[in-house]
Short mmCIF file of C-alpha atoms in Angstrom, two decimals:
data_model
loop_
_atom_site.label_atom_id
_atom_site.label_comp_id
_atom_site.label_asym_id
_atom_site.label_seq_id
_atom_site.Cartn_x
_atom_site.Cartn_y
_atom_site.Cartn_z
CA MET U 1287 0.00 0.00 0.00
CA ASP U 1288 1.24 3.48 -0.81
CA LEU U 1289 1.43 5.20 2.58
CA GLN U 1290 0.75 8.62 1.07
CA THR U 1291 -2.22 7.78 -1.15
CA GLY U 1292 -3.56 4.60 0.46
CA ALA U 1293 -3.52 2.90 -2.96
CA ILE U 1294 -2.81 -0.83 -3.02
CA LEU U 1295 0.44 -1.44 -4.90
CA ASP U 1296 0.29 -5.20 -5.26
CA PHE U 1297 -0.67 -8.49 -3.63
CA LEU U 1298 2.14 -10.97 -3.17
CA PRO U 1299 1.36 -14.67 -3.49
CA ASN U 1300 2.73 -15.42 0.00
CA ARG U 1301 4.81 -14.08 2.90
CA ASP U 1302 8.03 -15.80 1.85
CA LYS U 1303 11.30 -13.91 2.06
CA GLU U 1304 12.09 -14.63 -1.59
CA SER U 1305 8.77 -13.23 -2.83
CA VAL U 1306 9.19 -10.01 -0.86
CA ARG U 1307 12.85 -9.61 -1.86
CA ASN U 1308 12.12 -10.22 -5.55
CA TRP U 1309 9.21 -7.78 -5.55
CA LEU U 1310 11.33 -5.08 -3.92
CA ILE U 1311 14.15 -5.61 -6.41
CA LYS U 1312 11.64 -5.04 -9.23
CA HIS U 1313 10.46 -1.81 -7.55
CA PRO U 1314 13.56 0.32 -6.88
CA GLU U 1315 11.33 3.35 -6.29
CA ILE U 1316 10.39 1.96 -2.86
CA GLN U 1317 12.15 4.05 -0.20
CA LEU U 1318 10.30 3.11 3.00
CA ILE U 1319 8.29 0.15 4.19
CA THR U 1320 6.25 -0.52 7.29
CA ARG U 1321 6.33 -4.11 8.45
CA ASP U 1322 5.57 -6.47 11.27
CA ARG U 1323 8.21 -8.12 13.41
CA ALA U 1324 8.77 -11.05 11.05
CA HIS U 1325 12.48 -11.63 10.52
CA ALA U 1326 11.81 -12.81 6.95
CA TYR U 1327 10.63 -9.31 5.99
CA LYS U 1328 13.66 -7.66 7.53
CA SER U 1329 16.01 -10.03 5.71
CA ALA U 1330 14.16 -9.58 2.42
CA VAL U 1331 14.39 -5.79 2.61
CA ASP U 1332 18.04 -5.85 3.70
CA GLU U 1333 18.91 -8.07 0.74
CA ALA U 1334 16.81 -6.13 -1.78
CA SER U 1335 18.21 -2.72 -0.89
CA PRO U 1336 19.99 -1.42 2.20
CA LYS U 1337 18.66 2.04 1.28
CA ILE U 1338 15.05 1.14 2.10
CA LYS U 1339 14.06 2.43 5.53
CA GLN U 1340 12.10 -0.05 7.65
CA VAL U 1341 9.65 1.05 10.32
CA GLY U 1342 7.18 -0.84 12.42
CA ASP U 1343 3.53 -0.32 11.63
CA ARG U 1344 1.26 1.18 14.27
CA TRP U 1345 -0.63 -2.02 15.00
CA HIS U 1346 2.51 -4.07 15.63
CA ILE U 1347 4.15 -1.34 17.71
CA LEU U 1348 1.08 -1.26 19.96
CA GLN U 1349 1.01 -5.05 20.09
CA HIS U 1350 4.64 -5.07 21.19
CA LEU U 1351 3.86 -2.45 23.85
CA PHE U 1352 0.94 -4.47 25.21
CA ASP U 1353 2.99 -7.69 25.13
CA SER U 1354 5.88 -6.05 26.99
CA ALA U 1355 3.92 -4.07 29.59
CA PRO U 1356 3.34 -6.95 32.03
CA GLN U 1357 7.05 -7.77 32.01
CA VAL U 1358 7.95 -4.17 32.85
CA SER U 1359 5.20 -3.28 35.31
CA GLY U 1360 4.08 -6.69 36.50
CA LYS U 1361 0.52 -5.78 35.44
CA PRO U 1362 -1.28 -5.83 32.09
CA ILE U 1363 -2.10 -2.41 30.61
CA LEU U 1364 -5.57 -3.49 29.55
CA ARG U 1365 -7.46 -6.73 29.86
CA LEU U 1366 -9.12 -6.95 26.44
CA ASP U 1367 -11.13 -9.99 27.46
CA LEU U 1368 -12.77 -7.94 30.24
CA ALA U 1369 -13.13 -4.82 28.09
CA TRP U 1370 -15.19 -6.70 25.48
CA LYS U 1371 -17.61 -7.98 28.14
CA GLN U 1372 -18.49 -4.46 29.32
#
């Protein structure tokens, strides 16, 4: 997805490192990607072009925060199972 326009750029056939790397090599105009924490994506981008900046997407950053909070504070930030029942 183009982060400026919201337009879908393409659908890859799978989440394999090779598919992502090959697609990026064919699209040298890509300067920045947002991605999840999958190591395969990081490796694919690193191999395709070290010039591409990689940032975490909002959803995965928040997921990481919620996953880490109990380890840091000893308490969950929010109990989603309880929030849905209210």
